[in-house]
Short mmCIF file of N, CA and C in Angstrom, two decimals:
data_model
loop_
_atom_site.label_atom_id
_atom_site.label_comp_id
_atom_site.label_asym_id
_atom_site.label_seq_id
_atom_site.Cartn_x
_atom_site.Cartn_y
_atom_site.Cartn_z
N UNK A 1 -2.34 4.17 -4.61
CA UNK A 1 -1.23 3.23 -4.60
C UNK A 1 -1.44 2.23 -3.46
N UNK A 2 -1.18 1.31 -3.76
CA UNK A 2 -1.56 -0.29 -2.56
C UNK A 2 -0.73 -0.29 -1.71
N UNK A 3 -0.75 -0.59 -0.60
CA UNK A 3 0.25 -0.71 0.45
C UNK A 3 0.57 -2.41 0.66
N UNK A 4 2.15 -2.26 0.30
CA UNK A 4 2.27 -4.00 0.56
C UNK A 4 2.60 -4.70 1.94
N UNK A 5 2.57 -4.04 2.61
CA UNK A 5 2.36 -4.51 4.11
C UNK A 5 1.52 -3.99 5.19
N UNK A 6 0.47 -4.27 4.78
CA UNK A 6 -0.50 -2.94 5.68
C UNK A 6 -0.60 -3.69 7.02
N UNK A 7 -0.54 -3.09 8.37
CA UNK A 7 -0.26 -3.03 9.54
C UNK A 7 -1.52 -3.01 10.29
N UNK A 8 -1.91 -4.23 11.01
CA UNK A 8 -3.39 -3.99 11.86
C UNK A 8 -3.42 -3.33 13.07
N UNK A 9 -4.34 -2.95 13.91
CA UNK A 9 -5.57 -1.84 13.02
C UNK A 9 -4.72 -0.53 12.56
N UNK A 10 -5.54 -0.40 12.06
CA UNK A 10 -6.76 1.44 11.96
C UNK A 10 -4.46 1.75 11.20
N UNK A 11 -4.66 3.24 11.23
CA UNK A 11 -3.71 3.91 10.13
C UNK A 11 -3.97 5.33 10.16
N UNK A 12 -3.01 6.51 9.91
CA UNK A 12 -1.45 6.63 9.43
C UNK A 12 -0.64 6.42 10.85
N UNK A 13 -1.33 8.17 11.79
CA UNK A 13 -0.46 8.31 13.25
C UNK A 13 -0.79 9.27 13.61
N UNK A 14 -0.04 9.93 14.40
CA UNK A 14 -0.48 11.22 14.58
C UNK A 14 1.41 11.83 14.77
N UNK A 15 1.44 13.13 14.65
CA UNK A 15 2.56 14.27 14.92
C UNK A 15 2.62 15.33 15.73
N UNK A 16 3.37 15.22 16.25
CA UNK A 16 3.67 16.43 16.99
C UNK A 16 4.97 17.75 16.08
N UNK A 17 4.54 19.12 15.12
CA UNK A 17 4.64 19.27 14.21
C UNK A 17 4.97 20.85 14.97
N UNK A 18 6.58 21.42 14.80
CA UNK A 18 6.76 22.72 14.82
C UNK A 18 7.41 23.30 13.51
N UNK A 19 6.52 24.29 12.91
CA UNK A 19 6.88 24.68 11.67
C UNK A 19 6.98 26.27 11.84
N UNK A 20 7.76 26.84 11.06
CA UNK A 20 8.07 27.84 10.81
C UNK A 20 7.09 28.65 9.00
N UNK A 21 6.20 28.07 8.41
CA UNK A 21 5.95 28.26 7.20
C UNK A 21 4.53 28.76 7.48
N UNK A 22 3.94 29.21 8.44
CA UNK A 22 2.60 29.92 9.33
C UNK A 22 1.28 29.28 9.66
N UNK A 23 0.26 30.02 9.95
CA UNK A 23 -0.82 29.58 10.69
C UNK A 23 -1.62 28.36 9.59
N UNK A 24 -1.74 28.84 8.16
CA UNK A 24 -2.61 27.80 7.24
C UNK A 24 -1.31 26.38 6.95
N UNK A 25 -0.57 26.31 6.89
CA UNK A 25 0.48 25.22 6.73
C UNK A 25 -0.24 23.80 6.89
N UNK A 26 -0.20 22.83 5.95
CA UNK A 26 -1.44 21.61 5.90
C UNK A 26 -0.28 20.78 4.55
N UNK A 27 0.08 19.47 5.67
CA UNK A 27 0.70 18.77 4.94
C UNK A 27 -0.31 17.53 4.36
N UNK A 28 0.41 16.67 3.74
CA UNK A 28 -0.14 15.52 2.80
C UNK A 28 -1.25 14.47 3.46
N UNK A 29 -2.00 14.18 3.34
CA UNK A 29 -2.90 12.65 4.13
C UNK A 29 -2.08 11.71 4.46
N UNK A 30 -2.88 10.44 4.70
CA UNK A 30 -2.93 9.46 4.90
C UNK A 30 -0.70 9.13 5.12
N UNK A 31 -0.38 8.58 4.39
CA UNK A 31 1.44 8.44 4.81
C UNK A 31 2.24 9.61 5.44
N UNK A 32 1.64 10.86 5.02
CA UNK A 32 2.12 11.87 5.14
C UNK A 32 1.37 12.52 6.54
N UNK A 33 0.97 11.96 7.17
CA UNK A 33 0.88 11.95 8.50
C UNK A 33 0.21 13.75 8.84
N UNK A 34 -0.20 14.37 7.88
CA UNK A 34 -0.47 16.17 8.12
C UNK A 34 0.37 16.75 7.85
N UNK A 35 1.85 16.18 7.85
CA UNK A 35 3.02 16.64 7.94
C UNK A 35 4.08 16.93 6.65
N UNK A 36 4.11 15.96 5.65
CA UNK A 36 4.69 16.00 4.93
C UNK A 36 4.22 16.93 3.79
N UNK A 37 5.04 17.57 2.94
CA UNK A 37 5.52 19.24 2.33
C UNK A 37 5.08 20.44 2.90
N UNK A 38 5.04 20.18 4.44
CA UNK A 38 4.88 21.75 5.26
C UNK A 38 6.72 22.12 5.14
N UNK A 39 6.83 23.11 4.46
CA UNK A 39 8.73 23.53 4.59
C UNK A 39 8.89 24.14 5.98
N UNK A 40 9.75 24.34 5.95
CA UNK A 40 10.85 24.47 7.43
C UNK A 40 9.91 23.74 8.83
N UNK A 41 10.13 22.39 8.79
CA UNK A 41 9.19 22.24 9.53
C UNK A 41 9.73 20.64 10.18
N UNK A 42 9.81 20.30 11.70
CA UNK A 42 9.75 19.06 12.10
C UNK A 42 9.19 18.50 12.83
N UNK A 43 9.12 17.17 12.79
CA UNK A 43 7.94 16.14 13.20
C UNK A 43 8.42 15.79 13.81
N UNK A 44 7.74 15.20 14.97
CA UNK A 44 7.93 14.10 15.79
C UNK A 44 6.05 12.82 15.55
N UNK A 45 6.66 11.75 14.67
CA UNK A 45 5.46 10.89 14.43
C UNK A 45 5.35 9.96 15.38
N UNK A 46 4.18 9.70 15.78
CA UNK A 46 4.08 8.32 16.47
C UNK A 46 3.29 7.52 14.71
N UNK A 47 4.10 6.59 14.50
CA UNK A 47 3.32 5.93 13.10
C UNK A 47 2.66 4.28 13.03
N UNK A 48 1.95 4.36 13.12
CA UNK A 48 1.02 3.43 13.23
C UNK A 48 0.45 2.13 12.41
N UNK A 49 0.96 2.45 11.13
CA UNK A 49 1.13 1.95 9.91
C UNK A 49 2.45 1.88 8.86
N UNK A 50 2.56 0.97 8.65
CA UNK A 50 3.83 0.71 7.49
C UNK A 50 3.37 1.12 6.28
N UNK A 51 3.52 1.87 5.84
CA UNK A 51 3.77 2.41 4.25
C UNK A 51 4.93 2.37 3.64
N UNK A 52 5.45 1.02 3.09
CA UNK A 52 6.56 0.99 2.30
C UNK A 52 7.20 1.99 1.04
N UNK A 53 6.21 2.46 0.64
CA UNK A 53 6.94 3.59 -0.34
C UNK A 53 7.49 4.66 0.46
N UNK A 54 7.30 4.71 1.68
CA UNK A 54 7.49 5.88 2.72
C UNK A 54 9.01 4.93 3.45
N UNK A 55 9.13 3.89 2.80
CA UNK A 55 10.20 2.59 3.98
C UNK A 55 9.97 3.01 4.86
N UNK A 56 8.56 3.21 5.91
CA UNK A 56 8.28 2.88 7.37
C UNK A 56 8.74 1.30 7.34
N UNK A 57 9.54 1.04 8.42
CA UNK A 57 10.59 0.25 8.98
C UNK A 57 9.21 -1.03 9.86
N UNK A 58 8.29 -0.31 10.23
CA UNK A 58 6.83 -1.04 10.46
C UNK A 58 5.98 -0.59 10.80
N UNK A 59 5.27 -0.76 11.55
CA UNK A 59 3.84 -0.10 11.79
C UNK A 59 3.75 0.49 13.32
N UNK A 60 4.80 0.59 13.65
CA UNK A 60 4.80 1.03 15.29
C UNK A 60 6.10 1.24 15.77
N UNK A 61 6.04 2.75 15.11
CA UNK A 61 7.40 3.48 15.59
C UNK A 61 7.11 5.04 15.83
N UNK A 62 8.14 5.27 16.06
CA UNK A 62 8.20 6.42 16.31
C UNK A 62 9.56 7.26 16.11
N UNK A 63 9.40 8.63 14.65
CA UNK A 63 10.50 9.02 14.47
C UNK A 63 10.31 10.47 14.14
N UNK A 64 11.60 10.90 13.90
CA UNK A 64 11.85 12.70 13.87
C UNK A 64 12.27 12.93 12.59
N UNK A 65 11.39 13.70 12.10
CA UNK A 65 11.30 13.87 10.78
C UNK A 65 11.87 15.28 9.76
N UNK A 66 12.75 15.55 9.19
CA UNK A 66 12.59 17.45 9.06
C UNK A 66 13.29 17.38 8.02
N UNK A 67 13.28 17.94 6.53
CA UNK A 67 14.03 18.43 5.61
C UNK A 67 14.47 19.77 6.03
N UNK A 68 14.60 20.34 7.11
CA UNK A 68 14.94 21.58 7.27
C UNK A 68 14.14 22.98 6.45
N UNK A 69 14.83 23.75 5.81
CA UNK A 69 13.97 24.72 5.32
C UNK A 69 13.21 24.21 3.91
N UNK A 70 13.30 23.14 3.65
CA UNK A 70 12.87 22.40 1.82
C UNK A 70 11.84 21.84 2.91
N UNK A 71 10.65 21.72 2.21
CA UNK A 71 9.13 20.90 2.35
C UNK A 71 10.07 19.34 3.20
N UNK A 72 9.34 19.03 4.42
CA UNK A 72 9.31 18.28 4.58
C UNK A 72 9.44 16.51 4.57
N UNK A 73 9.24 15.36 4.43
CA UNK A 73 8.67 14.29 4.19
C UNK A 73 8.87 12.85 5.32
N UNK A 74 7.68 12.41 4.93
CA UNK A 74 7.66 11.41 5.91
C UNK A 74 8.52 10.16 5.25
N UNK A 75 9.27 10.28 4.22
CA UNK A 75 9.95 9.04 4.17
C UNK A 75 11.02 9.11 4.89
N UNK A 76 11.50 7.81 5.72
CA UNK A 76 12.40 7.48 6.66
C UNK A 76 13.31 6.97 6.26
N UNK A 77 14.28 7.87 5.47
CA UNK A 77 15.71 7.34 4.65
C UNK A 77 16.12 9.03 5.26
N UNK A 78 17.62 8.48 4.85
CA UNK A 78 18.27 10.10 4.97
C UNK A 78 17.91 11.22 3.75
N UNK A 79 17.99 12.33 3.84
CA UNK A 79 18.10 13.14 4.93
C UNK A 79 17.01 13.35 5.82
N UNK A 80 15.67 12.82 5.28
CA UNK A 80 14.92 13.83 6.48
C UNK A 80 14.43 13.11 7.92
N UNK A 81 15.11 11.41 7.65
CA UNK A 81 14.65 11.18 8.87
C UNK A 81 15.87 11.39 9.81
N UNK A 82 15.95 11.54 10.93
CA UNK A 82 17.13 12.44 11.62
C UNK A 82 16.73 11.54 13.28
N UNK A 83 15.92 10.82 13.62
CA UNK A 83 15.86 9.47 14.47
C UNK A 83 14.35 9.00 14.52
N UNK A 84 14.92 7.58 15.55
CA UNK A 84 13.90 6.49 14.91
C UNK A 84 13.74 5.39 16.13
N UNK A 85 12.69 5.28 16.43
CA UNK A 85 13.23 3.80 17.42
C UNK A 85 11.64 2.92 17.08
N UNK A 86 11.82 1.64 17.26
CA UNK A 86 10.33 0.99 16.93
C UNK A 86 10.80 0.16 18.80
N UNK A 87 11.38 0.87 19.73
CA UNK A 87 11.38 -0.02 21.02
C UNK A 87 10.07 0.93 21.87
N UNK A 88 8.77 1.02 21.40
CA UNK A 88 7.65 1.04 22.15
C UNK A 88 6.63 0.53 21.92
N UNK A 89 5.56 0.50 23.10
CA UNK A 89 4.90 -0.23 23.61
C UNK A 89 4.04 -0.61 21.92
N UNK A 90 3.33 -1.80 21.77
CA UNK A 90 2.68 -1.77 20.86
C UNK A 90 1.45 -1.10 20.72
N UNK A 91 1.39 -0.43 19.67
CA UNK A 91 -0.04 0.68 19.76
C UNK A 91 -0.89 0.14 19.14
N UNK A 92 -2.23 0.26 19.83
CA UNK A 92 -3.15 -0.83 19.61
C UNK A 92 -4.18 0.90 19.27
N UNK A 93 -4.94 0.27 18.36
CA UNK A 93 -6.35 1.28 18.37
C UNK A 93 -7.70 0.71 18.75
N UNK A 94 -7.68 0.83 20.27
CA UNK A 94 -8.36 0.11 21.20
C UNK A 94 -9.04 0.73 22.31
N UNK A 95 -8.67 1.89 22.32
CA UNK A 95 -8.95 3.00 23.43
C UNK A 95 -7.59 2.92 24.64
N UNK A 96 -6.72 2.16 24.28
CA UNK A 96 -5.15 2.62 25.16
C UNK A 96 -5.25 3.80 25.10
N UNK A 97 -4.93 4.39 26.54
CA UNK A 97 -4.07 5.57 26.62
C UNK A 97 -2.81 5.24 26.93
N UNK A 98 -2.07 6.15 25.50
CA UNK A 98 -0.28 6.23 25.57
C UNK A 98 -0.04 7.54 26.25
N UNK A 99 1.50 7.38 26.61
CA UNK A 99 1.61 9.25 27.17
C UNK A 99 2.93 9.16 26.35
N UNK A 100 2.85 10.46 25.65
CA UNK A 100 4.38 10.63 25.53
C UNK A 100 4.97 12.22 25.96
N UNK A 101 6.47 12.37 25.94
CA UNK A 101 6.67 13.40 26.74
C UNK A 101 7.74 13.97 25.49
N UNK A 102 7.95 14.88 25.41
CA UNK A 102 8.71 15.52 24.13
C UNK A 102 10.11 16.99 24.59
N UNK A 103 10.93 16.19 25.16
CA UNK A 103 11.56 17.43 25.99
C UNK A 103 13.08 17.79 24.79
N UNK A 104 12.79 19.29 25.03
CA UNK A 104 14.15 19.89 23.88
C UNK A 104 14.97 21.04 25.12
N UNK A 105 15.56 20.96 25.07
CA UNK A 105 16.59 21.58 26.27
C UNK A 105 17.93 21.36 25.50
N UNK A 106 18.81 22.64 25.35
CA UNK A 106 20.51 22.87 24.82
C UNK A 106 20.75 22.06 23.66
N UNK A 107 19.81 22.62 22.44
CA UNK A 107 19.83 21.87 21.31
C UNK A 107 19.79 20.30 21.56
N UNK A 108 18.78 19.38 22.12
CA UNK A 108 18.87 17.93 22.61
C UNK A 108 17.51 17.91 22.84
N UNK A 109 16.84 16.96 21.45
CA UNK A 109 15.93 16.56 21.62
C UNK A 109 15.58 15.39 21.99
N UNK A 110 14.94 14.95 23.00
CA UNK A 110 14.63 13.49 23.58
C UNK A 110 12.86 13.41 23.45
N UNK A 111 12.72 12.04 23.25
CA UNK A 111 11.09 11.13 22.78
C UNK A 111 11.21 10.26 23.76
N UNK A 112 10.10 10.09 24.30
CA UNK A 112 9.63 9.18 25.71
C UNK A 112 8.20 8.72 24.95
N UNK A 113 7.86 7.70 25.40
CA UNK A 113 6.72 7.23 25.16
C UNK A 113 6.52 5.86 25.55
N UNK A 114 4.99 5.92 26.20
CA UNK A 114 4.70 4.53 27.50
C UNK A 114 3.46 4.49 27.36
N UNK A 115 2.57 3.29 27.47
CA UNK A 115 1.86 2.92 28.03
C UNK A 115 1.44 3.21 29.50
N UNK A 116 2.21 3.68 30.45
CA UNK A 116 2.12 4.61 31.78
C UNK A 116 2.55 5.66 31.66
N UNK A 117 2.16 6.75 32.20
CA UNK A 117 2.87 7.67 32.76
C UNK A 117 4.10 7.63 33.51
N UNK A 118 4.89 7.02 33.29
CA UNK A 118 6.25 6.59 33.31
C UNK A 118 7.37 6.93 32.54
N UNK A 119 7.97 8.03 33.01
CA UNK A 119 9.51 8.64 31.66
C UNK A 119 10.89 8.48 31.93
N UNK A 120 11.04 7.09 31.99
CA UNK A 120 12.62 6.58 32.78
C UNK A 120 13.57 7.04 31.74
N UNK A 121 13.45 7.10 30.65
CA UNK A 121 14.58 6.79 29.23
C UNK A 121 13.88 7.32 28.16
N UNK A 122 14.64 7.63 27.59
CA UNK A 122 14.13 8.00 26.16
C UNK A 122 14.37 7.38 24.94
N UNK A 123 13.21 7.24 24.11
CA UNK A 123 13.13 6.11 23.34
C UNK A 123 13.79 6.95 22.02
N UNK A 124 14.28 8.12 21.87
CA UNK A 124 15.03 8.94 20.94
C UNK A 124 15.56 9.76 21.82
N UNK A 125 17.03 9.91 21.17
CA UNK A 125 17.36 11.22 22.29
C UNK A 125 18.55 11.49 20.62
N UNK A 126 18.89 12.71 20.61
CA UNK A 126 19.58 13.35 19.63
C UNK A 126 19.88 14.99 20.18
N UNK A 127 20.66 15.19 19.11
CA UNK A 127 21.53 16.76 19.28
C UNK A 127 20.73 17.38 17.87
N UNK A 128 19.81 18.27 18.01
CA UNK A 128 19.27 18.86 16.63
C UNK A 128 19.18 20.24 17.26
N UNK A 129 19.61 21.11 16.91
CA UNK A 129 19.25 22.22 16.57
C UNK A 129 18.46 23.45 15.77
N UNK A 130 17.12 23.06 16.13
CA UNK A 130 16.00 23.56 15.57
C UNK A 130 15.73 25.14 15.08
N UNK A 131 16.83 25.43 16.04
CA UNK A 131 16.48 26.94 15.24
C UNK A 131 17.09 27.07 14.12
N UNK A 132 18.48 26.38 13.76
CA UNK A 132 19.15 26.38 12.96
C UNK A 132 18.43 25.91 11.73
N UNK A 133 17.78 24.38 11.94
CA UNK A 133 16.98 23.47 11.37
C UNK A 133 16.41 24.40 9.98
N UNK A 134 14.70 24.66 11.11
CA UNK A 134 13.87 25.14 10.32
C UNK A 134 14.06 26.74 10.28
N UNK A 135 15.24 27.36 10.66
CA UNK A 135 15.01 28.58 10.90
C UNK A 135 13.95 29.50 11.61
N UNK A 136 13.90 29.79 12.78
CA UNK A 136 12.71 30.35 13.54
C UNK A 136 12.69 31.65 13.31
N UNK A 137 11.37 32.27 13.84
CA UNK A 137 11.60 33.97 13.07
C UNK A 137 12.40 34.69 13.81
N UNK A 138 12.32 36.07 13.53
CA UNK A 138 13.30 36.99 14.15
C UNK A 138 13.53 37.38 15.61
N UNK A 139 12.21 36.75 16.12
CA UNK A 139 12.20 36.93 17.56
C UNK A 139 12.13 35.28 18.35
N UNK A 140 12.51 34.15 17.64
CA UNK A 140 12.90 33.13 18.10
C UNK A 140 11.60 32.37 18.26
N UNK A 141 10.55 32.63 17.24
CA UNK A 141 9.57 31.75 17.14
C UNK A 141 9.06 30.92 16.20
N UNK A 142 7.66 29.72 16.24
CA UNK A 142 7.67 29.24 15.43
C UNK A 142 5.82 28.48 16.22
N UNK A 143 5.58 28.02 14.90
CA UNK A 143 4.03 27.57 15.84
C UNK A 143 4.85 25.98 15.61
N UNK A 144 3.53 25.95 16.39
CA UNK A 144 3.38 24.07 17.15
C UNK A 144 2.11 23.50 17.50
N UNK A 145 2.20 22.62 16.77
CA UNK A 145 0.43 21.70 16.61
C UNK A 145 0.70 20.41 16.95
N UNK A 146 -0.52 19.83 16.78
CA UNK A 146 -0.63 18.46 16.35
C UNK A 146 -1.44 17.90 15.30
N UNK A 147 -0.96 16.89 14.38
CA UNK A 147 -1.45 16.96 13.16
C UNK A 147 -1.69 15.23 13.22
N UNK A 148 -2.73 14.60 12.64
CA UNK A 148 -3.12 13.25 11.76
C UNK A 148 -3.91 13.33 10.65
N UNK A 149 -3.27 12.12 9.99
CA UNK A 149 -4.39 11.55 9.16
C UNK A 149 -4.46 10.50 8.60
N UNK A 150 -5.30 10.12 7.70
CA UNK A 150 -4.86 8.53 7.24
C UNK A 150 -5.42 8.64 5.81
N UNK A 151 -5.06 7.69 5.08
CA UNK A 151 -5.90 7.53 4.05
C UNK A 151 -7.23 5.94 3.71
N UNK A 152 -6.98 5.03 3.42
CA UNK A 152 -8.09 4.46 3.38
C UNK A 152 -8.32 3.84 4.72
N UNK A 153 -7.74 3.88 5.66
CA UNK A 153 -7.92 3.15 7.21
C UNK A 153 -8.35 4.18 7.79
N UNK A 154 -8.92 3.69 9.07
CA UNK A 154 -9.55 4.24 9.94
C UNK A 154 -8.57 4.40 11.48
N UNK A 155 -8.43 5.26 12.01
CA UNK A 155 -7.99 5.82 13.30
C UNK A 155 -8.27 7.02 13.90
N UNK A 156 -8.89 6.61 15.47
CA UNK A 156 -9.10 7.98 16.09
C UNK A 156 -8.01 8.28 17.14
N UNK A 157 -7.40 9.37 17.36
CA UNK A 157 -7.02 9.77 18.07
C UNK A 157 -7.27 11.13 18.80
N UNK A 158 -7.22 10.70 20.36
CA UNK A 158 -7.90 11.39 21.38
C UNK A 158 -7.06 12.41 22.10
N UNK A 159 -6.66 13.91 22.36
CA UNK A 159 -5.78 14.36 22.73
C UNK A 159 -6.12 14.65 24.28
N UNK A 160 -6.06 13.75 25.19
CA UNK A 160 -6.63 13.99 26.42
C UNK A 160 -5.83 15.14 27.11
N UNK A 161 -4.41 15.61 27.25
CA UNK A 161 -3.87 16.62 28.02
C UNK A 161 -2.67 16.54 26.76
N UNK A 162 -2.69 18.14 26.66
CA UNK A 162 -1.39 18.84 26.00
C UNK A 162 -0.77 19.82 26.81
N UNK A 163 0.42 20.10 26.91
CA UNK A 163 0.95 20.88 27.80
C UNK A 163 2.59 21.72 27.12
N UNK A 164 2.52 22.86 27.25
CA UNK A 164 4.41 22.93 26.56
C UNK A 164 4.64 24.05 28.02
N UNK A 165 5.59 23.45 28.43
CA UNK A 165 6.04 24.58 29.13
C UNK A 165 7.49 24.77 29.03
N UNK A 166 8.26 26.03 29.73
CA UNK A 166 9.68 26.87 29.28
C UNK A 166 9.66 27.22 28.23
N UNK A 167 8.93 27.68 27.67
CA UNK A 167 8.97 28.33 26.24
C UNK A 167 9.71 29.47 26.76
N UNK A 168 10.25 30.66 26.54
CA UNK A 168 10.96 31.73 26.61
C UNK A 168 9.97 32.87 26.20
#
């Protein structure tokens, strides 16, 4: 299917992806960012590309994604997109390093993301309750990756430092 506004360079994004549905869990290509029909499962995309059948809003945003316990999807209409902001830096596929910071504390998830290492504000901040969400298992867990992909464009992305800490 053609994309009627394709977004320069390179394409889809990458996710930051905690699912409850186990270790093999492997969502859709290219729009679907790795992410989309993994069930009980939510995203946080940095998206890089506009895919209008998906109504990405443009090519450089960043949003929170989750059908709750039903498969996933990366389209950004209600219900599963749940927030959204396109107020960051423009992402270039150039060898920028972006940082972003992903903090969940008392059901309140907040998205930071800069061109510096700089986390004044948050470029999403919301009340989600994830355990509720995707349902976590019996002892209050759930895995957590990072997932891309694209389909006919090209993008690399480089994971220079990952870090989760306060996990319980």
């Amino acid at each position: 299917e053609q994309e009627e506004n394709p977004s320069v360079p390179g394409a889809d994004g990458i996710a930051v992806v905690i699912q409850n549905e186990g270790l093999e869990a492997l969502g859709q290509y290219g729009r679907g960012i790795g992410y989309d029909g993994i069930k009980r499962s939510i995203a946080v995309e940095v998206d890089t590309y506009q895919n209008t059948p998906v109504q990405d809003p443009n090519g450089n945003h960043v949003g929170i994604q989750s059908m709750g316990k039903q498969a996933n999807s990366s389209k950004h209409a209600p219900p599963a997109n749940l927030g959204f902001s396109s107020a960051i830096p423009t992402l270039l596929a150039d060898g920028t390093t972006y940082y972003m910071y992903i903090d969940y504390a008392e059901k309140r998830l907040r998205v930071y993301l800069n061109d510096r290492p700089v986390f004044t504000q948050a470029i999403i901040n919301r009340e989600i309750d994830i355990d509720s969400l995707i349902g976590l298992d019996s002892n209050g867990l759930a895995w957590i990756g990072i997932t891309s992909a694209t389909g006919q464009s090209v993008e690399q992305h480089e994971i220079v430092r990952w870090e989760i800490n306060g996990c319980a």
